[in-house]
């Protein structure tokens, strides 16, 4: 029986070592609220999302339950699932945890826990595109020229007009993405995003409009940028 229709899966089980902080980067405050709580809030408040599965390092589950889920009164959290060694393992754990609740055509939006500046329009476009294609990836055109480098020497300069920077959400029908993750694990194939696992078997994943402000907060300067972007977004909302 299908209980849910559109599910958010938020992998937040990284250790955030690049931030250099003493706590996991996702609990650092962004304008007075933990980063991961801001991310969850976007999905909690979207009428398009039925439930949220959160993936957290096993040793942080109790902390997250108390200081994020209960502290902010989130009601859509269906489960807090223990994460794995790599992001891909964490996402598969989340997909496995929800499998009894979903049918193959239900849509799963996979969204990084440290990308709090996602907006409702992106969620809408992502869900619509994923419902009728093999997947939807939020992305923006790259602004810089990108080089591929080996041993300190440039070996290629791909044409910039073909290059897009992939963000999240990345959305898929459940049956497609669960099968892709299971077969990647069986084959020992690893990738840094979910769409790659569909692309490798020839699936047609479409781009949707991302936003240059939808950054992944990875290093200390990202947090400064996120504060500025958030303030600008709040000003824009007040003007509407
Ligand atoms: O490591 P990366 O920057 O790609 O992380 C993107 C998202 O994946 C983060 O929200 C992080 O918490 C999550 N992640 C995870 N499990 C891991 C590694 C990363 O859920 N083992």
Short mmCIF file of C-alpha atoms and ligand atoms in Angstrom, two decimals, residues 10-16 18 24-26 36 55-57 83-91 111-115 168 192 216-218, ligand 1:
data_model
loop_
_atom_site.label_atom_id
_atom_site.label_comp_id
_atom_site.label_asym_id
_atom_site.label_seq_id
_atom_site.Cartn_x
_atom_site.Cartn_y
_atom_site.Cartn_z
CA UNK A 10 18.16 14.38 2.94
CA UNK A 11 21.63 12.86 3.23
CA UNK A 12 23.29 14.62 6.18
CA UNK A 13 25.72 11.95 7.32
CA UNK A 14 28.99 13.57 6.23
CA UNK A 15 31.51 14.58 8.86
CA UNK A 16 32.14 18.03 7.40
CA UNK A 18 36.53 20.69 5.31
CA UNK A 24 29.69 18.74 12.39
CA UNK A 25 29.31 21.63 9.93
CA UNK A 26 25.60 21.03 9.51
CA UNK A 36 20.54 21.36 8.46
CA UNK A 55 20.19 10.35 7.02
CA UNK A 56 22.55 11.10 9.93
CA UNK A 57 25.79 9.55 11.26
CA UNK A 83 24.34 6.96 7.26
CA UNK A 84 27.19 5.08 5.62
CA UNK A 85 30.85 5.69 4.84
CA UNK A 86 30.27 7.58 1.58
CA UNK A 87 27.35 9.74 0.48
CA UNK A 88 26.25 7.01 -1.92
CA UNK A 89 26.00 4.51 0.98
CA UNK A 90 23.97 7.02 2.98
CA UNK A 91 21.51 7.56 0.14
CA UNK A 111 18.82 16.91 -1.40
CA UNK A 112 22.09 17.61 0.44
CA UNK A 113 21.59 18.51 4.10
CA UNK A 114 24.07 21.36 3.75
CA UNK A 115 22.26 23.13 0.89
CA UNK A 168 20.57 19.16 -5.61
CA UNK A 192 29.54 11.74 -6.12
CA UNK A 216 26.62 23.53 -0.68
CA UNK A 217 28.10 24.84 2.56
CA UNK A 218 31.43 23.05 2.62
O1 LIG B 1 30.57 15.06 0.94
P1 LIG B 1 29.66 15.98 0.17
O2 LIG B 1 30.06 17.40 0.31
O3 LIG B 1 29.39 15.57 -1.24
O4 LIG B 1 28.28 15.87 0.95
C1 LIG B 1 27.03 16.23 0.40
C2 LIG B 1 25.95 15.79 1.35
O5 LIG B 1 26.03 14.37 1.55
C3 LIG B 1 26.10 16.42 2.75
O6 LIG B 1 24.83 16.88 3.17
C4 LIG B 1 26.63 15.30 3.59
O7 LIG B 1 26.22 15.36 4.95
C5 LIG B 1 26.05 14.06 2.91
N1 LIG B 1 26.86 12.86 3.16
C6 LIG B 1 26.23 11.73 3.71
N2 LIG B 1 26.99 10.61 4.01
C7 LIG B 1 28.31 10.59 3.79
C8 LIG B 1 28.96 11.72 3.21
C9 LIG B 1 28.19 12.84 2.91
O8 LIG B 1 25.02 11.74 3.93
N3 LIG B 1 29.01 9.50 4.12
#
